[in-house]
Amino acid sequence: MAIRRPETLTTAVASHIKEAVVSGLYAPGARLPEVALAAELNTSRGTVREALRTVADGGLIEIIPRRGVFVSQLSVRATWEISSLRALLEPYAARLAVEARGSDPTMLAQVSAAFEGLREAVKTADPTIVADADMAFHRSVFEHCGHEMLLSRLDSLQVLSRRIVLTNQLSSADAPTLVAQHEPIQHAVELRDPELVEAAVRAHVIEAGELLMTRMAPLEANRRHSDPHSFGLGRWPTGTTPHPRKSQASSRPRLEHER
């Protein structure tokens, strides 16, 4: 399959590889030979090599010296690392956005439209459509933060999060409650309250991360023939708080010192 030329051929090839990994076309642990990719995409090995480096920077694939290029494995630890970093960065970005643009009708309209888009997506029960709408809503809030380096990192984390969500069918399974999970964020934006937005985003990211890890833990434990409580995970970022709706203890596998 040939790739059309947008900005650069390398960008197009990198985008194709990213989408193939996120969608599951290239399975976790699969080897990605340069020669085969170059033939598949009707381009040179040099272009493929450059594109693979770009994708590797985002964490979707691993380049292992003298072994080759492999699709990154999905794991409880990787999910915790991605979710905990989002729990640290995204609430701050959301707060900056509301502080800077909270009174701007354009931002309010974009967030409202993205929230309605999430409502409509949930009705389709299509995991990809729901996941994309979920990510679009989050970005409609934090994209106004005015911090380019922070935006770049959050965009990379969203790509990784989307892959894990789709692989574990989180959006499909939780579609009925997904809108309600995002309502506190929408409400806080409408109130133009930076602290409330920050807390709502943090709580939601943690709750979603906990749910993903809880679902992944038994499967990973079976693969490893190990105790599901032995993943060696750390704590959530300092200052994070549980979701206000959650009164029960977290179901994430815990370390000995956390019990």
XYZ file of N, CA and C in Angstrom:
777
model
N 0.841 -1.195 0.000
C 0.000 0.000 0.000
C 0.876 1.245 0.000
N 0.680 2.122 -0.961
C 1.475 3.339 -1.057
C 0.937 4.401 -0.112
N 1.842 5.276 0.326
C 1.478 6.375 1.220
C 1.460 7.678 0.429
N 0.402 8.457 0.578
C 0.358 9.765 -0.067
C 1.257 10.736 0.683
N 1.704 11.756 -0.030
C 2.627 12.697 0.575
C 1.881 13.893 1.163
N 1.858 14.014 2.523
C 1.315 15.231 3.103
C 2.443 16.219 3.284
N 2.835 16.549 4.542
C 3.951 17.465 4.751
C 5.259 16.820 4.282
N 5.549 15.641 4.792
C 6.730 14.894 4.359
C 6.359 13.417 4.310
N 7.112 12.674 3.546
C 6.856 11.238 3.446
C 7.124 10.551 4.781
N 8.168 11.003 5.474
C 8.490 10.418 6.777
C 7.339 10.592 7.760
N 6.728 11.772 7.753
C 5.588 12.035 8.636
C 4.433 11.098 8.323
N 4.180 10.881 7.038
C 3.089 9.990 6.630
C 3.356 8.556 7.070
N 4.584 8.100 6.887
C 4.937 6.733 7.284
C 4.821 6.580 8.800
N 5.315 7.572 9.537
C 5.225 7.529 11.000
C 3.768 7.487 11.452
N 2.912 8.271 10.813
C 1.486 8.292 11.165
C 0.839 6.939 10.903
N 1.209 6.315 9.774
C 0.667 4.994 9.449
C 1.076 3.966 10.501
N 2.348 3.984 10.890
C 2.839 3.020 11.878
C 2.151 3.243 13.224
N 2.026 4.509 13.623
C 1.351 4.819 14.891
C -0.068 4.268 14.909
N -0.821 4.544 13.854
C -2.213 4.110 13.812
C -2.307 2.590 13.778
N -1.371 1.940 13.070
C -1.381 0.476 13.005
C -1.113 -0.141 14.377
N -0.227 0.493 15.149
C 0.063 0.003 16.501
C -1.123 0.248 17.422
N -1.654 1.477 17.394
C -2.761 1.839 18.288
C -3.998 0.998 18.002
N -4.262 0.739 16.729
C -5.460 -0.026 16.352
C -5.311 -1.522 16.592
N -4.077 -1.970 16.834
C -3.849 -3.392 17.060
C -3.462 -4.161 15.812
N -3.355 -3.464 14.665
C -2.924 -4.132 13.439
C -1.532 -4.729 13.626
N -0.657 -3.980 14.289
C 0.645 -4.503 14.703
C 0.515 -4.857 16.186
N 0.550 -6.123 16.504
C 0.266 -6.593 17.861
C 1.422 -6.304 18.817
N 1.133 -6.214 20.122
C 2.194 -6.037 21.116
C 3.245 -7.130 20.996
N 4.506 -6.728 20.980
C 5.603 -7.678 20.869
C 5.984 -8.043 19.453
N 5.180 -7.625 18.468
C 5.466 -7.967 17.071
C 6.731 -7.258 16.591
N 7.497 -7.950 15.763
C 8.697 -7.362 15.170
C 8.301 -6.589 13.921
N 8.926 -5.431 13.709
C 8.625 -4.589 12.555
C 9.873 -4.457 11.684
N 10.073 -5.371 10.747
C 11.268 -5.331 9.896
C 11.224 -4.145 8.932
N 12.331 -3.448 8.806
C 12.406 -2.293 7.902
C 12.081 -2.684 6.467
N 12.635 -3.814 6.023
C 12.453 -4.231 4.629
C 10.976 -4.469 4.327
N 10.297 -5.182 5.220
C 8.879 -5.482 5.005
C 8.035 -4.214 5.027
N 8.334 -3.304 5.956
C 7.584 -2.054 6.033
C 7.808 -1.200 4.793
N 9.048 -1.156 4.329
C 9.353 -0.370 3.134
C 8.590 -0.905 1.927
N 8.507 -2.227 1.813
C 7.764 -2.829 0.703
C 6.267 -2.570 0.846
N 5.757 -2.710 2.059
C 4.327 -2.505 2.310
C 3.903 -1.075 1.993
N 4.756 -0.116 2.340
C 4.407 1.296 2.181
C 4.991 1.913 0.915
N 5.658 1.082 0.129
C 6.214 1.544 -1.146
C 7.118 2.759 -0.963
N 8.068 2.617 -0.045
C 9.005 3.701 0.219
C 10.372 3.103 0.534
N 11.346 3.938 0.837
C 12.710 3.463 1.065
C 12.921 3.028 2.509
N 13.939 2.204 2.719
C 14.277 1.776 4.075
C 14.722 2.961 4.917
N 15.385 3.925 4.292
C 15.830 5.111 5.023
C 14.661 5.900 5.584
N 13.623 6.049 4.772
C 12.423 6.761 5.230
C 11.752 6.002 6.366
N 11.661 4.681 6.217
C 11.061 3.849 7.263
C 11.872 3.948 8.545
N 13.193 3.904 8.423
C 14.056 3.966 9.606
C 13.854 5.281 10.362
N 13.779 6.372 9.620
C 13.564 7.678 10.247
C 12.189 7.746 10.915
N 11.182 7.191 10.245
C 9.826 7.185 10.810
C 9.774 6.341 12.078
N 10.459 5.208 12.081
C 10.472 4.342 13.259
C 11.103 5.054 14.456
N 12.141 5.833 14.216
C 12.752 6.595 15.315
C 11.749 7.578 15.905
N 10.972 8.211 15.030
C 9.957 9.162 15.493
C 8.913 8.467 16.350
N 8.439 7.318 15.888
C 7.416 6.573 16.632
C 7.982 6.055 17.951
N 9.246 5.633 17.940
C 9.882 5.126 19.162
C 9.973 6.210 20.227
N 10.163 7.451 19.804
C 10.237 8.561 20.762
C 8.941 8.701 21.552
N 7.829 8.284 20.951
C 6.537 8.368 21.630
C 6.211 7.170 22.494
N 7.062 6.133 22.470
C 6.876 4.982 23.343
C 6.040 3.843 22.785
N 5.568 3.965 21.532
C 4.729 2.905 20.970
C 5.544 1.698 20.523
N 6.782 1.931 20.137
C 7.646 0.843 19.701
C 8.999 0.967 20.392
N 9.764 -0.122 20.361
C 11.093 -0.143 20.957
C 12.117 -0.533 19.900
N 13.209 0.189 19.845
C 14.315 -0.152 18.952
C 15.405 -0.784 19.812
N 15.620 -2.074 19.626
C 16.583 -2.814 20.438
C 17.819 -3.103 19.586
N 18.979 -2.565 19.961
C 20.203 -2.774 19.184
C 20.483 -4.248 18.916
N 20.833 -4.543 17.676
C 21.213 -5.880 17.206
C 20.060 -6.887 17.243
N 18.861 -6.416 17.582
C 17.701 -7.315 17.567
C 16.617 -6.836 16.613
N 16.377 -5.542 16.587
C 15.366 -5.022 15.680
C 14.391 -4.083 16.358
N 13.270 -3.864 15.686
C 12.229 -2.954 16.171
C 11.004 -3.781 16.554
N 10.461 -3.511 17.725
C 9.331 -4.288 18.232
C 8.236 -3.365 18.761
N 6.991 -3.796 18.602
C 5.866 -3.065 19.190
C 5.946 -3.219 20.704
N 5.837 -2.116 21.422
C 5.936 -2.154 22.882
C 4.844 -3.042 23.478
N 5.221 -3.770 24.517
C 4.260 -4.632 25.204
C 3.328 -3.794 26.075
N 2.074 -4.213 26.158
C 1.133 -3.583 27.076
C 1.253 -4.286 28.424
N 1.341 -3.542 29.489
C 1.490 -4.139 30.811
C 0.843 -3.252 31.859
N 0.628 -3.831 33.026
C 0.096 -3.055 34.145
C 1.059 -1.933 34.498
N 2.362 -2.241 34.511
C 3.341 -1.207 34.859
C 3.326 -0.072 33.845
N 3.287 -0.395 32.554
C 3.255 0.655 31.531
C 2.000 1.508 31.677
N 0.884 0.855 31.983
C -0.364 1.587 32.164
C -0.275 2.520 33.362
N 0.322 2.041 34.441
C 0.497 2.899 35.618
C 1.410 4.077 35.292
N 2.491 3.825 34.583
C 3.415 4.911 34.255
C 2.725 5.980 33.410
N 1.964 5.541 32.414
C 1.254 6.489 31.551
C 0.191 7.251 32.342
N -0.602 6.529 33.111
C -1.698 7.153 33.856
C -1.184 8.071 34.956
N -0.132 7.662 35.651
C 0.392 8.497 36.735
C 1.017 9.775 36.180
N 1.644 9.676 35.000
C 2.207 10.882 34.395
C 1.094 11.812 33.922
N 0.034 11.239 33.366
C -1.127 12.060 32.997
C -1.734 12.717 34.231
N -1.806 11.970 35.341
C -2.383 12.513 36.572
C -1.548 13.657 37.132
N -0.290 13.691 36.771
C 0.593 14.769 37.208
C 0.506 15.977 36.282
N 0.483 15.730 34.965
C 0.585 16.815 33.989
C -0.753 17.387 33.526
N -1.726 16.514 33.253
C -2.973 16.999 32.656
C -3.777 17.915 33.580
N -3.870 17.629 34.891
C -4.589 18.562 35.760
C -3.966 19.955 35.762
N -2.640 20.006 35.743
C -1.944 21.295 35.706
C -2.258 22.032 34.416
N -2.236 21.311 33.298
C -2.547 21.931 32.005
C -3.981 22.445 31.983
N -4.904 21.664 32.540
C -6.306 22.084 32.581
C -6.469 23.336 33.432
N -5.761 23.382 34.545
C -5.828 24.565 35.404
C -5.285 25.790 34.673
N -4.134 25.637 34.024
C -3.569 26.750 33.257
C -4.552 27.235 32.199
N -5.217 26.288 31.546
C -6.158 26.638 30.477
C -7.310 27.484 31.007
N -7.874 27.080 32.133
C -9.010 27.823 32.686
C -8.558 29.169 33.243
N -7.378 29.198 33.821
C -6.856 30.476 34.312
C -6.642 31.460 33.170
N -6.168 30.941 32.033
C -5.849 31.817 30.904
C -7.045 32.116 30.013
N -7.909 31.102 29.816
C -8.967 31.246 28.814
C -10.359 30.926 29.338
N -10.509 30.787 30.638
C -11.775 30.363 31.206
C -12.953 31.254 30.874
N -12.682 32.522 30.629
C -13.767 33.457 30.297
C -13.942 33.633 28.797
N -13.140 32.935 28.034
C -13.192 33.047 26.574
C -14.346 32.195 26.038
N -15.312 32.811 25.372
C -16.447 32.044 24.830
C -16.016 30.939 23.870
N -14.891 31.162 23.172
C -14.415 30.154 22.217
C -14.037 28.862 22.926
N -13.283 28.989 24.022
C -12.896 27.793 24.775
C -14.126 27.098 25.345
N -15.020 27.858 25.940
C -16.218 27.271 26.531
C -17.045 26.533 25.480
N -17.133 27.126 24.289
C -17.903 26.498 23.208
C -17.233 25.212 22.736
N -15.898 25.225 22.652
C -15.173 24.035 22.203
C -15.312 22.886 23.200
N -15.207 23.203 24.482
C -15.350 22.167 25.507
C -16.774 21.614 25.502
N -17.751 22.505 25.377
C -19.153 22.077 25.334
C -19.422 21.186 24.125
N -18.872 21.579 22.969
C -19.064 20.789 21.747
C -18.405 19.413 21.877
N -17.219 19.376 22.488
C -16.523 18.101 22.669
C -17.287 17.194 23.629
N -17.903 17.794 24.644
C -18.693 17.003 25.593
C -19.923 16.415 24.906
N -20.568 17.210 24.064
C -21.715 16.705 23.308
C -21.272 15.638 22.315
N -20.065 15.821 21.757
C -19.515 14.809 20.862
C -19.307 13.487 21.574
N -18.907 13.560 22.844
C -18.739 12.344 23.642
C -20.090 11.669 23.880
N -21.116 12.468 24.156
C -22.463 11.910 24.340
C -22.902 11.133 23.093
N -22.688 11.744 21.934
C -23.109 11.108 20.685
C -22.277 9.865 20.390
N -20.986 9.938 20.679
C -20.100 8.797 20.424
C -20.511 7.585 21.252
N -20.875 7.825 22.502
C -21.273 6.733 23.392
C -22.477 5.979 22.827
N -23.359 6.684 22.147
C -24.554 6.049 21.578
C -24.202 5.035 20.491
N -23.053 5.224 19.841
C -22.656 4.305 18.769
C -22.143 2.977 19.310
N -21.634 2.997 20.556
C -21.031 1.801 21.173
C -19.845 1.273 20.368
N -19.274 2.120 19.509
C -18.094 1.744 18.728
C -16.852 2.137 19.536
N -16.019 1.162 19.936
C -14.878 1.466 20.800
C -13.952 2.547 20.254
N -13.677 2.522 18.952
C -12.774 3.511 18.368
C -13.387 4.901 18.394
N -14.652 5.006 18.016
C -15.334 6.302 18.017
C -15.411 6.860 19.435
N -15.731 5.994 20.391
C -15.837 6.433 21.784
C -14.475 6.877 22.317
N -13.438 6.093 22.048
C -12.098 6.443 22.529
C -11.635 7.766 21.940
N -11.883 7.970 20.646
C -11.479 9.221 20.005
C -12.228 10.413 20.593
N -13.527 10.242 20.860
C -14.317 11.328 21.444
C -13.868 11.626 22.874
N -13.515 10.576 23.595
C -13.003 10.725 24.960
C -11.735 11.572 24.943
N -10.781 11.201 24.095
C -9.529 11.941 24.011
C -9.757 13.369 23.524
N -10.696 13.546 22.596
C -10.989 14.879 22.065
C -11.539 15.791 23.157
N -12.372 15.236 24.037
C -12.896 16.051 25.135
C -11.767 16.508 26.050
N -10.895 15.585 26.425
C -9.774 15.959 27.288
C -8.927 17.049 26.636
N -8.658 16.880 25.333
C -7.811 17.862 24.670
C -8.502 19.211 24.543
N -9.823 19.220 24.423
C -10.549 20.489 24.302
C -10.348 21.357 25.540
N -10.024 20.721 26.659
C -9.755 21.472 27.889
C -8.294 21.895 27.952
N -7.370 20.927 27.873
C -5.974 21.275 28.140
C -5.259 21.958 26.982
N -5.832 21.925 25.764
C -5.134 22.529 24.626
C -5.021 24.045 24.745
N -5.760 24.649 25.658
C -5.730 26.099 25.829
C -4.744 26.541 26.911
N -3.870 25.633 27.350
C -2.989 25.937 28.479
C -1.885 26.932 28.143
N -1.569 27.099 26.858
C -0.530 28.045 26.473
C 0.874 27.572 26.792
N 1.078 26.277 26.899
C 2.372 25.689 27.281
C 2.703 24.615 26.248
N 3.503 24.962 25.253
C 3.737 24.069 24.119
C 4.442 22.771 24.508
N 5.432 22.849 25.390
C 6.138 21.626 25.793
C 5.202 20.683 26.538
N 4.341 21.249 27.364
C 3.366 20.444 28.095
C 2.365 19.807 27.133
N 1.916 20.569 26.149
C 0.988 20.043 25.143
C 1.600 18.875 24.376
N 2.857 19.025 24.002
C 3.536 17.972 23.249
C 3.587 16.674 24.050
N 3.920 16.782 25.324
C 3.986 15.591 26.166
C 2.606 14.970 26.355
N 1.591 15.801 26.560
C 0.236 15.280 26.754
C -0.299 14.614 25.489
N 0.041 15.169 24.333
C -0.383 14.536 23.080
C 0.215 13.136 22.955
N 1.484 12.993 23.329
C 2.125 11.674 23.284
C 1.463 10.707 24.258
N 1.135 11.198 25.439
C 0.475 10.352 26.434
C -0.919 9.943 25.976
N -1.604 10.835 25.258
C -2.932 10.484 24.746
C -2.862 9.347 23.736
N -1.848 9.369 22.888
C -1.681 8.290 21.906
C -1.495 6.955 22.629
N -0.643 6.964 23.660
C -0.399 5.741 24.419
C -1.652 5.296 25.170
N -2.362 6.251 25.749
C -3.590 5.925 26.485
C -4.640 5.337 25.556
N -4.771 5.923 24.377
C -5.767 5.444 23.413
C -5.487 3.996 23.030
N -4.230 3.663 22.859
C -3.872 2.291 22.497
C -4.281 1.312 23.596
N -3.989 1.660 24.845
C -4.327 0.771 25.954
C -5.834 0.638 26.102
N -6.547 1.756 25.959
C -8.004 1.740 26.079
C -8.622 0.844 25.010
N -8.182 1.008 23.763
C -8.754 0.213 22.678
C -8.416 -1.265 22.832
N -7.195 -1.551 23.233
C -6.789 -2.942 23.389
C -7.590 -3.639 24.481
N -7.915 -2.891 25.539
C -8.650 -3.479 26.657
C -10.144 -3.224 26.582
N -10.591 -2.618 25.471
C -12.017 -2.382 25.239
C -12.665 -1.598 26.376
N -11.907 -0.673 26.976
C -12.452 0.093 28.096
C -13.626 0.948 27.666
N -13.497 1.625 26.526
C -14.559 2.526 26.093
C -15.850 1.777 25.815
N -15.754 0.612 25.178
C -16.940 -0.165 24.856
C -17.635 -0.658 26.120
N -16.861 -1.185 27.041
C -17.433 -1.765 28.251
C -18.032 -0.708 29.167
N -17.465 0.490 29.147
C -17.885 1.511 30.097
C -18.653 2.651 29.456
N -19.099 2.463 28.220
C -19.816 3.520 27.512
C -20.993 4.088 28.298
N -21.816 3.247 28.961
C -22.974 3.795 29.673
C -22.614 4.805 30.759
N -21.448 4.662 31.391
C -21.076 5.565 32.486
C -20.028 6.591 32.086
N -19.552 6.519 30.846
C -18.447 7.373 30.430
C -18.805 8.858 30.482
N -20.006 9.203 30.058
C -20.419 10.608 30.084
C -20.443 11.119 31.520
N -21.010 10.326 32.424
C -21.082 10.732 33.830
C -19.695 10.914 34.435
N -18.733 10.101 33.990
C -17.369 10.222 34.503
C -16.738 11.557 34.122
N -17.175 12.132 33.000
C -16.589 13.386 32.525
C -17.385 14.622 32.930
N -18.562 14.425 33.470
C -19.409 15.565 33.835
C -18.766 16.513 34.848
N -18.045 16.002 35.879
C -17.408 16.937 36.814
C -16.419 17.880 36.133
N -15.727 17.397 35.101
C -14.789 18.256 34.370
C -15.554 19.323 33.606
N -16.587 18.904 32.886
C -17.412 19.840 32.130
C -18.019 20.900 33.054
N -18.523 20.473 34.191
C -19.153 21.390 35.144
C -18.136 22.398 35.670
N -16.930 21.925 35.996
C -15.895 22.816 36.522
C -15.477 23.856 35.492
N -15.416 23.454 34.224
C -15.081 24.411 33.158
C -16.179 25.462 33.041
N -17.425 25.029 33.098
C -18.542 25.970 33.017
C -18.509 26.974 34.165
N -18.063 26.522 35.345
C -17.953 27.413 36.504
C -16.711 28.297 36.430
N -15.821 27.995 35.483
C -14.571 28.747 35.295
C -13.723 28.735 36.567
N -13.689 27.574 37.201
C -12.980 27.411 38.472
C -11.712 26.586 38.244
N -10.534 27.214 38.204
C -9.289 26.492 37.911
C -9.003 25.350 38.881
N -9.206 25.587 40.182
C -8.909 24.551 41.171
C -9.860 23.362 41.034
N -11.116 23.655 40.765
C -12.099 22.583 40.604
C -11.813 21.763 39.346
N -11.421 22.435 38.272
C -11.055 21.737 37.038
C -9.848 20.838 37.280
N -8.847 21.375 37.951
C -7.641 20.604 38.244
C -7.985 19.339 39.031
N -8.808 19.484 40.069
C -9.185 18.337 40.899
C -10.025 17.328 40.122
N -10.937 17.826 39.289
C -11.818 16.929 38.529
C -11.035 16.117 37.502
N -10.100 16.758 36.815
C -9.288 16.052 35.821
C -8.417 15.008 36.508
N -7.778 15.394 37.592
C -6.912 14.457 38.307
C -7.702 13.230 38.781
N -8.860 13.485 39.374
C -9.672 12.380 39.894
C -10.094 11.430 38.779
N -10.480 11.986 37.640
C -10.926 11.137 36.532
C -9.776 10.318 35.956
N -8.619 10.938 35.765
C -7.475 10.220 35.197
C -7.062 9.070 36.117
N -7.059 9.316 37.416
C -6.707 8.265 38.372
C -7.740 7.142 38.347
N -9.010 7.510 38.350
C -10.069 6.498 38.343
C -9.983 5.623 37.091
N -9.771 6.256 35.942
C -9.669 5.496 34.694
C -8.438 4.596 34.706
N -7.319 5.117 35.226
C -6.104 4.320 35.309
C -6.264 3.121 36.225
N -6.908 3.338 37.369
C -7.154 2.240 38.308
C -8.004 1.145 37.658
N -9.028 1.558 36.928
C -9.917 0.589 36.286
C -9.170 -0.236 35.242
N -8.354 0.435 34.444
C -7.573 -0.277 33.439
C -6.633 -1.292 34.082
N -5.910 -0.864 35.118
C -4.950 -1.758 35.758
C -5.639 -2.937 36.430
N -6.813 -2.691 37.009
C -7.559 -3.769 37.644
C -7.955 -4.830 36.624
N -8.330 -4.381 35.428
C -8.733 -5.332 34.387
C -7.540 -6.071 33.795
N -6.412 -5.383 33.711
C -5.241 -5.988 33.090
C -4.509 -6.934 34.032
N -4.574 -6.680 35.334
C -3.754 -7.421 36.299
C -3.951 -8.934 36.256
N -5.189 -9.453 36.264
C -5.347 -10.916 36.246
C -4.777 -11.560 34.987
N -4.973 -10.912 33.840
C -4.457 -11.465 32.589
C -2.939 -11.482 32.590
N -2.341 -10.398 33.070
C -0.883 -10.351 33.095
C -0.326 -11.342 34.109
N -1.001 -11.484 35.235
C -0.553 -12.444 36.244
C -0.586 -13.862 35.688
N -1.609 -14.177 34.906
C -1.703 -15.505 34.290
C -0.567 -15.734 33.308
N -0.252 -14.688 32.530
C 0.837 -14.824 31.557
C 2.168 -15.040 32.264
N 2.339 -14.369 33.377
C 3.614 -14.432 34.084
C 3.642 -15.549 35.117
N 2.472 -16.212 35.352
C 2.361 -17.239 36.387
C 2.829 -16.677 37.728
N 2.372 -15.467 38.029
C 2.824 -14.814 39.250
C 1.645 -14.278 40.040
N 1.959 -13.818 41.225
C 0.965 -13.201 42.096
C 0.523 -11.881 41.473
N -0.788 -11.651 41.302
C -1.249 -10.411 40.694
C -0.935 -9.177 41.521
N -0.484 -9.362 42.768
C -0.142 -8.215 43.607
C 1.352 -7.878 43.519
N 2.071 -8.498 42.600
C 3.531 -8.348 42.599
C 4.048 -7.513 41.439
N 3.295 -6.515 41.023
C 3.716 -5.738 39.860
C 4.727 -4.645 40.200
N 4.962 -4.387 41.465
C 5.971 -3.414 41.839
C 5.625 -1.993 41.459
N 4.361 -1.622 41.562
C 3.941 -0.281 41.175
C 4.196 0.707 42.297
N 4.420 1.965 41.912
C 4.590 3.022 42.894
C 3.267 3.668 43.232
N 3.352 4.806 43.881
C 2.158 5.544 44.259
C 1.787 6.536 43.172
N 0.552 7.039 43.255
C 0.148 8.112 42.356
C 0.917 9.372 42.736
N 1.033 10.347 41.815
C 1.773 11.578 42.104
C 1.309 12.235 43.402
N 2.262 12.809 44.138
C 1.963 13.471 45.406
C 0.912 14.550 45.219
N -0.049 14.548 46.131
C -1.077 15.585 46.068
C -2.327 15.149 45.353
N -2.287 13.980 44.698
C -3.479 13.519 44.009
C -4.467 12.971 45.022
N -5.732 13.064 44.691
C -6.786 12.632 45.597
C -7.708 11.669 44.882
N -8.360 10.764 45.606
C -9.291 9.840 44.961
C -10.503 10.570 44.431
N -11.201 9.920 43.525
C -12.396 10.525 42.939
C -13.431 10.741 44.029
N -14.110 11.913 44.055
C -15.080 12.193 45.109
C -16.212 11.183 45.181
N -16.502 10.479 44.062
C -17.587 9.503 44.079
C -17.135 8.169 44.668
N -15.807 7.998 44.821
C -15.304 6.704 45.262
C -15.106 6.702 46.778
N -15.873 5.894 47.459
C -15.752 5.808 48.905
C -15.004 4.555 49.330
N -14.837 3.647 48.384
C -14.176 2.398 48.730
C -12.707 2.460 48.360
N -11.913 1.566 48.955
C -10.478 1.547 48.693
C -10.213 1.152 47.263
N -9.078 1.633 46.750
C -8.706 1.315 45.373
C -8.503 -0.179 45.220
N -8.851 -0.685 44.027
C -8.693 -2.114 43.762
C -7.417 -2.414 43.003
N -6.547 -1.406 42.828
C -5.286 -1.640 42.138
C -4.403 -2.569 42.970
N -3.669 -3.476 42.300
C -2.703 -4.299 43.027
C -1.746 -3.423 43.823
N -1.547 -3.719 45.120
C -0.780 -2.847 45.970
C 0.540 -3.485 46.386
N 1.500 -2.628 46.701
C 2.772 -3.086 47.221
C 2.620 -3.463 48.695
N 3.593 -4.217 49.212
C 3.535 -4.618 50.615
C 3.482 -3.400 51.530
N 4.310 -2.345 51.226
C 4.349 -1.192 52.130
C 3.092 -0.334 52.030
N 2.213 -0.623 51.036
C 0.986 0.151 50.906
C -0.178 -0.525 51.631
N 0.029 -1.749 52.075
C -1.077 -2.474 52.705
C -1.194 -2.094 54.179
